[in-house]
């Protein structure tokens, strides 16, 4: 069955579902978008019409297009590490998402819930590090809970609070104890409070596809080698900015509405620009690195852009802008 | 009398060792229970409780009725207790122990008082046993014997304490009480003929009391920062529930909600309603001046969904009431460059020390620095010891072993040298060289080597202090 056929039946069903979900999902807009097959324009239209979504990066960011214009603000999102060693990477990705949500709601606080087991295993959030990650520690409230039960309760209460922009809970909840009921409660609380809920399953690394939940999206995060900067003398290179492999393992009312299939197994590599607090495609990394106080390598960006076929039009336009900016900075 | 003598006289004597801690605990519980009569209840170790009932006795039908109520209630709980009421604590103490008179009205004439006191034995002065014996040797057995003699020689021979106590018992000189609990600024309570035991009833009662308390607070333009609920159980046990707030609070609904969380957290068995509570008291322990919009306006704001920061403060209070204040934290920068002490986590409900001045620019680490993050997202407390292989003893590591797993270092930046705070005279502290390292899988670590090779130590140790994202 082709989606481009846009039978009325599907439209009707989709509208009914949207009503049941009581989301601010604009069924009609999604419907009309199918007329324009160009994925790029879709992203733009989505962003302009759907203020309920938060774009993760600059216009044309691959993950935003994949998610249909960004992440839903008033919803629950699951974050799972791809491997036990990727725990810190997934926490940093979640914190970066919280920064994006915090940007959209400048007055709101950010609640970070850490279980005692997690604090022993992975350490506690460190304010200077958060600051350098782009998250204002003055707006952070850290809640340390003893049990999973407390974590879920605190998360629900915090999600309902209108003075909070995002809630990040790192839970050691077993994947089998996490159910539709539990996640549904959290999702409803997030919708009621207009808050973003980020639930990181620290105990379920690598089980992203086994989790059953009512979350809007589920991300699987893997740590990636950052693009290293060459060291001054001999010896190993210097580490670059944080980079992750991000897989959208599940998306509610997303891909189908966009009228194209999503590759559920694809990891897209992204980097976090802590200075501008936005995500970028790992492809354009050299362009990001250029303005920094590291030696810029001329010529490299043009070679790299050719690799990404879908991002091509954007990357080139971006590149022009970035290069112009870089040039003006140098000048 | 020695134990052997006592046993010889009464072979069936039952022996029990004195449990001083348990007795002190019991006395404290009795003092707590006595707070149902007055907020000013003081422990009088080892065997008494002093209550300041000034202005409270009429609530119980007069002084005599109050005394009878106290004595009867204590007897019902199984204590053999004597109670006496007098214009000053020293006299009340003496009467409860050495006289049949149990009530001395506050307006008693001086001559009558002297006559009453004169009949009491010297021990009623509450002076040291040695002094009592010395006075007895001098033939002074009653307080009257002292009263009729000049004071200077007595003070010279037996110490100034005797005269001071004499003044105290006559009420010439004040004898302060030190109450067990701070006197609350505002207090409302409700008494029941029979104990209430259902949780719903208790919550409704607290909610009703909260309304009364808030009317009091509003009249004085103040808000509560610390609120305490005392539940007096019929059989003499007192339960305390307290809740701190992050801002002056004067909303009955919020107060009631705080205590609902508190009761929820305490749980059924900890609350232990037993035969029920017959007095429920709500007290504002700490208050703060708070100019708030009038109630009608506040309701209007609520309807428009305006006040987000108040929402957040309520959330902090509720989480604090349920989990404990030390589990809901915010960060405060400290004046030190030692990484683990650079930031302190303090309860979010606490007011900021320097209010307003450095609220947002508090953190000097700013993201606008044209550098990559040099501090990790997560910090281990304490740092975890690791094994490291470095080509040269004072160089960066090539491989590290953390939690029994070897990591090959693919990229590394450092060292960033952090010296100990020599001005604090910490002798054991060593210089640390911090490295940012990335392994072949992209895991990013914050490592440090403790001790400078050869100058400080021959065997520098390696630690993993944090993880970058």
XYZ file of C-alpha atoms in Angstrom, chain B residues 3-465:
463
model
C 22.807 -4.347 97.878
C 23.946 -7.125 100.238
C 22.119 -5.473 103.174
C 18.993 -5.036 101.138
C 19.066 -8.685 100.050
C 19.577 -9.832 103.620
C 16.482 -7.921 104.685
C 14.337 -8.995 101.723
C 15.522 -12.168 99.993
C 12.791 -11.936 97.308
C 14.101 -8.612 96.046
C 13.843 -8.222 92.283
C 16.917 -6.641 90.728
C 17.067 -4.577 87.572
C 19.959 -2.555 86.318
C 19.272 1.120 85.753
C 19.022 1.909 82.064
C 19.892 5.575 82.140
C 19.476 6.181 78.428
C 16.042 4.565 78.348
C 14.953 6.557 81.379
C 16.098 9.796 79.808
C 14.213 8.843 76.661
C 11.067 8.135 78.640
C 11.349 11.447 80.447
C 11.743 13.236 77.121
C 8.629 11.457 75.863
C 6.730 12.601 78.944
C 7.943 16.159 78.413
C 6.758 15.918 74.809
C 3.398 14.720 75.933
C 3.189 17.621 78.405
C 3.381 20.009 75.497
C -0.310 19.414 75.030
C -0.831 21.693 78.030
C 1.641 24.396 77.101
C 4.269 24.873 74.422
C 6.805 25.715 77.144
C 7.713 22.321 78.536
C 11.207 21.818 79.892
C 12.991 18.666 80.890
C 14.077 18.656 84.508
C 16.527 15.765 84.606
C 16.712 13.241 86.071
C 13.120 12.813 87.198
C 10.932 15.811 86.511
C 9.282 18.000 83.948
C 8.672 21.724 84.335
C 5.812 23.412 82.548
C 5.233 27.110 82.193
C 1.440 27.306 82.208
C 1.166 31.097 82.475
C -1.963 32.080 80.616
C -2.797 28.507 79.690
C -4.577 27.220 82.791
C -7.933 28.805 82.014
C -8.119 26.624 78.911
C -8.349 23.601 81.171
C -10.848 25.050 83.663
C -8.487 26.703 86.090
C -5.251 25.819 87.780
C -6.610 23.157 90.084
C -8.409 21.398 87.261
C -5.247 21.537 85.158
C -3.192 19.955 87.952
C -5.734 17.210 88.391
C -5.853 16.558 84.680
C -2.072 16.234 84.462
C -1.870 13.985 87.516
C -4.771 11.796 86.413
C -3.485 11.437 82.853
C -0.014 10.459 84.037
C -1.493 7.987 86.474
C -3.579 6.495 83.681
C -0.369 5.978 81.714
C 1.045 4.075 84.666
C 3.353 6.664 86.186
C 3.391 7.536 89.878
C 3.792 11.267 89.585
C 3.167 14.287 91.784
C 2.336 17.662 90.377
C 2.467 21.077 91.986
C 1.822 24.551 90.706
C 3.585 27.607 92.080
C 4.524 31.139 91.033
C 8.139 30.151 90.378
C 9.821 26.961 89.148
C 12.009 26.453 92.224
C 8.992 26.517 94.545
C 6.973 24.241 92.262
C 9.895 21.801 92.241
C 10.070 21.880 96.049
C 6.313 21.501 96.551
C 6.073 18.537 94.176
C 8.674 16.702 96.219
C 8.500 17.860 99.825
C 5.037 19.196 100.615
C 1.398 18.263 100.648
C 0.421 21.669 99.308
C 0.025 21.316 95.574
C -1.188 24.717 94.551
C 0.202 28.117 95.431
C -1.771 30.865 93.736
C 0.229 33.529 91.975
C -1.268 36.341 94.059
C -0.289 34.859 97.459
C 0.870 37.392 100.025
C 4.559 37.506 100.864
C 4.049 36.536 104.512
C 2.000 33.530 103.499
C 4.689 32.478 101.071
C 7.403 32.822 103.718
C 5.365 30.734 106.102
C 4.889 28.016 103.492
C 8.537 27.969 102.508
C 9.781 28.055 106.092
C 8.261 24.643 106.751
C 10.096 22.961 103.897
C 13.284 20.961 104.554
C 16.626 22.311 103.391
C 16.739 19.665 100.605
C 13.832 21.504 98.965
C 16.287 24.258 98.076
C 17.843 21.860 95.570
C 21.409 22.347 96.668
C 24.254 19.864 96.769
C 24.091 16.993 99.249
C 27.361 18.104 100.889
C 25.975 21.543 101.614
C 22.788 20.042 103.039
C 24.833 17.884 105.380
C 26.970 20.863 106.436
C 23.849 22.916 107.127
C 22.375 20.044 109.125
C 25.543 19.864 111.220
C 25.069 23.513 111.998
C 21.530 22.685 113.147
C 19.833 24.208 110.123
C 17.234 21.667 108.965
C 14.389 23.763 107.625
C 14.377 26.668 105.224
C 12.817 28.740 107.987
C 16.051 28.347 109.940
C 17.901 30.049 107.148
C 15.306 32.748 106.562
C 15.531 34.066 110.142
C 19.314 34.385 110.022
C 21.430 37.102 108.381
C 22.375 36.183 104.845
C 26.008 37.329 104.676
C 27.452 34.779 107.123
C 25.470 31.977 105.467
C 26.811 32.958 102.055
C 30.324 33.192 103.472
C 30.197 29.808 105.162
C 28.060 27.647 102.852
C 28.559 29.349 99.497
C 26.619 31.908 97.500
C 24.553 29.134 95.929
C 22.480 28.663 99.074
C 21.416 32.296 99.102
C 20.759 32.263 95.380
C 18.506 29.235 95.696
C 16.751 30.868 98.645
C 15.994 33.876 96.441
C 14.806 31.605 93.677
C 12.359 29.719 95.866
C 10.920 32.986 97.172
C 10.574 34.280 93.649
C 12.861 37.245 94.293
C 15.195 36.170 91.580
C 14.216 34.702 88.228
C 14.830 31.056 87.550
C 14.631 30.576 83.801
C 13.215 27.510 82.146
C 14.887 26.072 79.094
C 12.046 24.598 77.051
C 12.692 21.428 75.146
C 11.408 22.874 71.923
C 11.505 26.310 70.495
C 8.270 28.137 71.138
C 6.477 28.301 67.837
C 5.615 31.703 66.470
C 2.085 30.644 65.603
C 0.203 27.660 66.793
C -3.227 26.240 66.143
C -4.633 23.040 67.504
C -7.732 20.944 67.655
C -8.816 18.675 70.479
C -11.088 15.722 70.193
C -13.168 13.963 72.822
C -12.038 10.680 71.357
C -8.938 9.877 69.417
C -9.023 9.992 65.634
C -7.199 7.140 63.973
C -8.058 7.204 60.277
C -5.497 8.777 58.014
C -8.151 10.631 56.062
C -9.442 12.201 59.297
C -5.970 13.316 60.274
C -5.406 14.848 56.865
C -8.726 16.701 56.968
C -7.886 17.995 60.442
C -4.486 19.227 59.297
C -6.084 20.888 56.309
C -8.570 22.665 58.601
C -5.786 23.752 60.929
C -3.778 24.992 57.970
C -6.625 27.357 57.124
C -6.591 28.764 60.659
C -2.812 29.072 60.657
C -2.834 30.889 57.358
C -5.384 33.391 58.634
C -3.017 34.114 61.535
C -0.033 34.415 59.198
C -1.896 36.636 56.798
C -2.961 38.971 59.586
C 0.693 39.519 60.474
C 1.917 39.565 56.891
C 4.159 36.600 57.432
C 4.797 33.212 55.899
C 5.992 29.938 57.422
C 9.403 28.509 56.561
C 9.233 25.541 58.900
C 6.016 23.881 59.941
C 5.522 21.184 62.503
C 2.577 18.910 63.152
C 2.370 17.321 66.592
C 0.016 14.404 67.003
C -0.736 13.557 70.641
C -1.837 9.994 70.986
C -4.383 9.045 73.627
C -1.888 6.843 75.432
C 0.689 9.574 75.816
C 2.878 9.099 72.762
C 3.586 12.149 70.642
C 4.412 12.062 66.947
C 6.092 14.923 65.214
C 6.023 15.589 61.509
C 7.876 18.578 60.218
C 8.292 20.097 56.818
C 10.559 22.862 55.610
C 9.606 25.144 52.763
C 11.732 26.935 50.216
C 9.841 30.210 50.526
C 7.513 31.796 53.076
C 4.342 29.803 52.702
C 0.859 30.995 53.476
C -1.380 28.814 51.364
C -3.498 26.317 53.322
C -3.808 24.003 50.324
C -0.049 23.776 49.899
C 0.549 23.222 53.596
C -2.024 20.443 53.659
C -0.430 18.893 50.558
C 3.037 19.016 52.112
C 1.843 17.050 55.103
C -0.038 14.609 52.935
C 3.332 13.788 51.326
C 4.956 13.669 54.718
C 2.372 11.207 56.068
C 2.656 9.182 52.876
C 6.431 9.007 53.305
C 6.145 8.104 56.988
C 3.972 5.151 56.070
C 1.286 3.339 58.000
C 3.479 1.544 60.529
C 5.623 4.565 61.319
C 2.628 6.795 61.941
C 1.167 4.070 64.161
C -2.196 5.620 64.954
C -2.890 3.052 67.687
C -5.838 4.220 69.781
C -5.957 7.478 67.887
C -4.798 11.031 68.385
C -6.823 13.341 70.574
C -4.843 16.532 70.047
C -3.580 17.659 66.652
C -1.438 20.739 66.638
C -0.029 22.707 63.724
C 2.727 25.164 64.500
C 4.754 27.550 62.388
C 8.207 27.143 63.912
C 10.096 29.555 61.719
C 8.461 32.460 60.021
C 9.583 35.083 57.613
C 8.069 38.362 56.584
C 6.302 37.904 53.323
C 4.354 40.428 51.382
C 2.061 38.445 49.217
C -0.745 39.358 46.900
C -4.133 39.229 48.533
C -5.913 35.931 48.310
C -8.360 37.006 45.628
C -5.554 38.185 43.389
C -3.580 35.031 44.004
C -6.512 32.945 42.874
C -6.748 35.039 39.742
C -3.106 34.401 38.962
C -3.537 30.720 39.487
C -6.390 30.656 37.034
C -4.313 32.327 34.347
C -1.578 29.772 34.966
C 1.010 32.445 35.672
C 3.300 31.834 38.566
C 5.850 29.288 37.386
C 8.548 29.959 39.950
C 6.020 29.428 42.738
C 5.109 26.144 41.059
C 8.738 25.118 41.138
C 9.110 26.094 44.794
C 6.091 23.923 45.620
C 7.617 21.034 43.732
C 10.868 21.402 45.683
C 8.940 21.493 48.952
C 6.911 18.435 48.108
C 9.910 16.409 46.987
C 11.766 17.527 50.101
C 8.879 16.537 52.348
C 8.761 13.073 50.854
C 12.426 12.238 50.243
C 14.139 14.461 52.806
C 15.626 17.895 52.208
C 19.109 16.491 51.558
C 17.910 14.596 48.507
C 16.659 17.617 46.595
C 19.727 19.636 45.801
C 21.105 22.534 43.880
C 24.707 23.504 43.278
C 26.641 26.300 44.865
C 30.128 27.257 43.796
C 32.828 27.183 46.440
C 36.015 29.155 46.636
C 38.457 26.398 45.888
C 39.987 24.933 42.763
C 40.164 21.340 43.992
C 37.692 19.761 41.551
C 35.623 17.717 43.993
C 35.187 20.670 46.348
C 34.656 23.346 43.706
C 30.926 22.805 43.876
C 28.816 21.962 46.887
C 25.360 20.463 46.666
C 23.010 22.146 49.130
C 19.306 21.545 49.741
C 17.310 23.360 47.091
C 14.916 24.558 49.781
C 17.633 26.571 51.512
C 17.781 30.265 50.765
C 20.811 31.444 48.876
C 23.531 32.852 51.086
C 24.260 35.966 49.101
C 20.792 36.761 47.980
C 20.496 38.318 44.565
C 24.023 39.592 44.165
C 25.598 36.708 42.310
C 22.594 34.673 41.373
C 23.137 33.847 37.716
C 26.764 34.670 37.109
C 27.626 32.418 40.015
C 29.423 29.860 37.933
C 32.623 31.138 36.485
C 32.902 28.196 34.102
C 31.084 29.486 31.090
C 30.257 27.671 27.908
C 31.254 30.641 25.820
C 34.904 29.938 26.479
C 36.436 29.181 23.127
C 37.608 25.799 24.296
C 36.423 22.258 24.498
C 34.977 21.143 27.842
C 37.755 20.606 30.328
C 35.551 19.326 33.121
C 33.599 16.068 32.982
C 29.844 15.687 33.039
C 29.901 13.094 35.785
C 32.264 12.980 38.705
C 33.120 9.991 40.851
C 33.137 10.565 44.551
C 35.710 9.420 45.630
C 37.985 9.069 42.548
C 38.372 5.453 41.450
C 41.880 4.019 41.477
C 43.021 2.672 38.109
C 46.107 1.008 36.669
C 47.881 2.917 33.939
C 50.710 2.158 31.609
C 52.670 5.224 30.561
C 55.753 5.263 28.355
C 57.468 7.636 30.753
C 56.603 7.998 34.458
C 55.539 11.638 34.127
C 53.912 11.351 30.710
C 50.354 10.632 29.588
C 49.141 7.012 29.832
C 48.908 4.738 26.806
C 46.594 2.166 28.390
C 44.479 2.227 31.503
C 42.638 -0.469 33.407
C 39.418 0.679 35.010
C 37.013 -1.755 36.682
C 39.022 -4.703 35.380
C 38.748 -3.626 31.742
C 41.696 -2.394 29.715
C 41.161 0.706 27.591
C 43.547 1.757 24.838
C 43.959 5.498 24.841
C 43.532 6.841 21.318
C 43.501 10.564 22.002
C 44.644 12.460 25.036
C 45.039 16.035 26.185
C 46.960 17.199 29.215
C 48.306 17.558 31.730
C 46.339 20.201 33.540
C 48.195 20.591 36.796
C 46.165 21.234 39.930
C 48.279 21.900 42.993
C 47.036 21.243 46.523
C 45.990 24.153 48.699
C 49.257 24.651 50.568
C 47.809 27.587 52.525
C 45.477 25.183 54.264
C 48.347 23.095 55.653
C 47.174 19.844 54.168
C 50.274 17.762 54.465
C 49.035 14.629 52.758
C 47.775 16.333 49.621
C 49.756 15.821 46.420
C 49.815 17.651 43.143
C 47.506 16.225 40.510
C 48.044 16.114 36.778
C 44.731 15.813 34.972
C 44.299 14.312 31.503
C 41.339 14.168 29.163
C 41.537 10.844 27.423
C 39.481 9.061 24.789
C 39.693 5.332 24.233
C 39.323 3.427 20.999
C 35.553 3.063 21.497
C 34.985 6.757 22.082
C 34.600 6.583 25.848
C 36.017 9.772 27.344
C 37.660 9.822 30.763
C 39.041 12.401 33.120
C 42.146 10.888 34.695
C 44.708 12.185 37.068
C 48.067 11.141 38.318
C 48.557 11.902 41.981
C 52.004 13.091 42.995
C 54.842 14.511 40.944
C 57.318 11.832 39.944
C 60.560 12.000 41.990
C 59.827 15.367 43.671
C 56.744 14.263 45.576
C 56.579 10.519 45.240
C 58.460 7.656 43.691
C 55.279 5.793 42.785
C 52.609 8.116 41.384
C 49.129 6.643 41.578
C 46.478 6.946 38.909
C 42.815 7.721 39.427
C 39.769 8.070 37.232
C 37.852 11.091 38.434
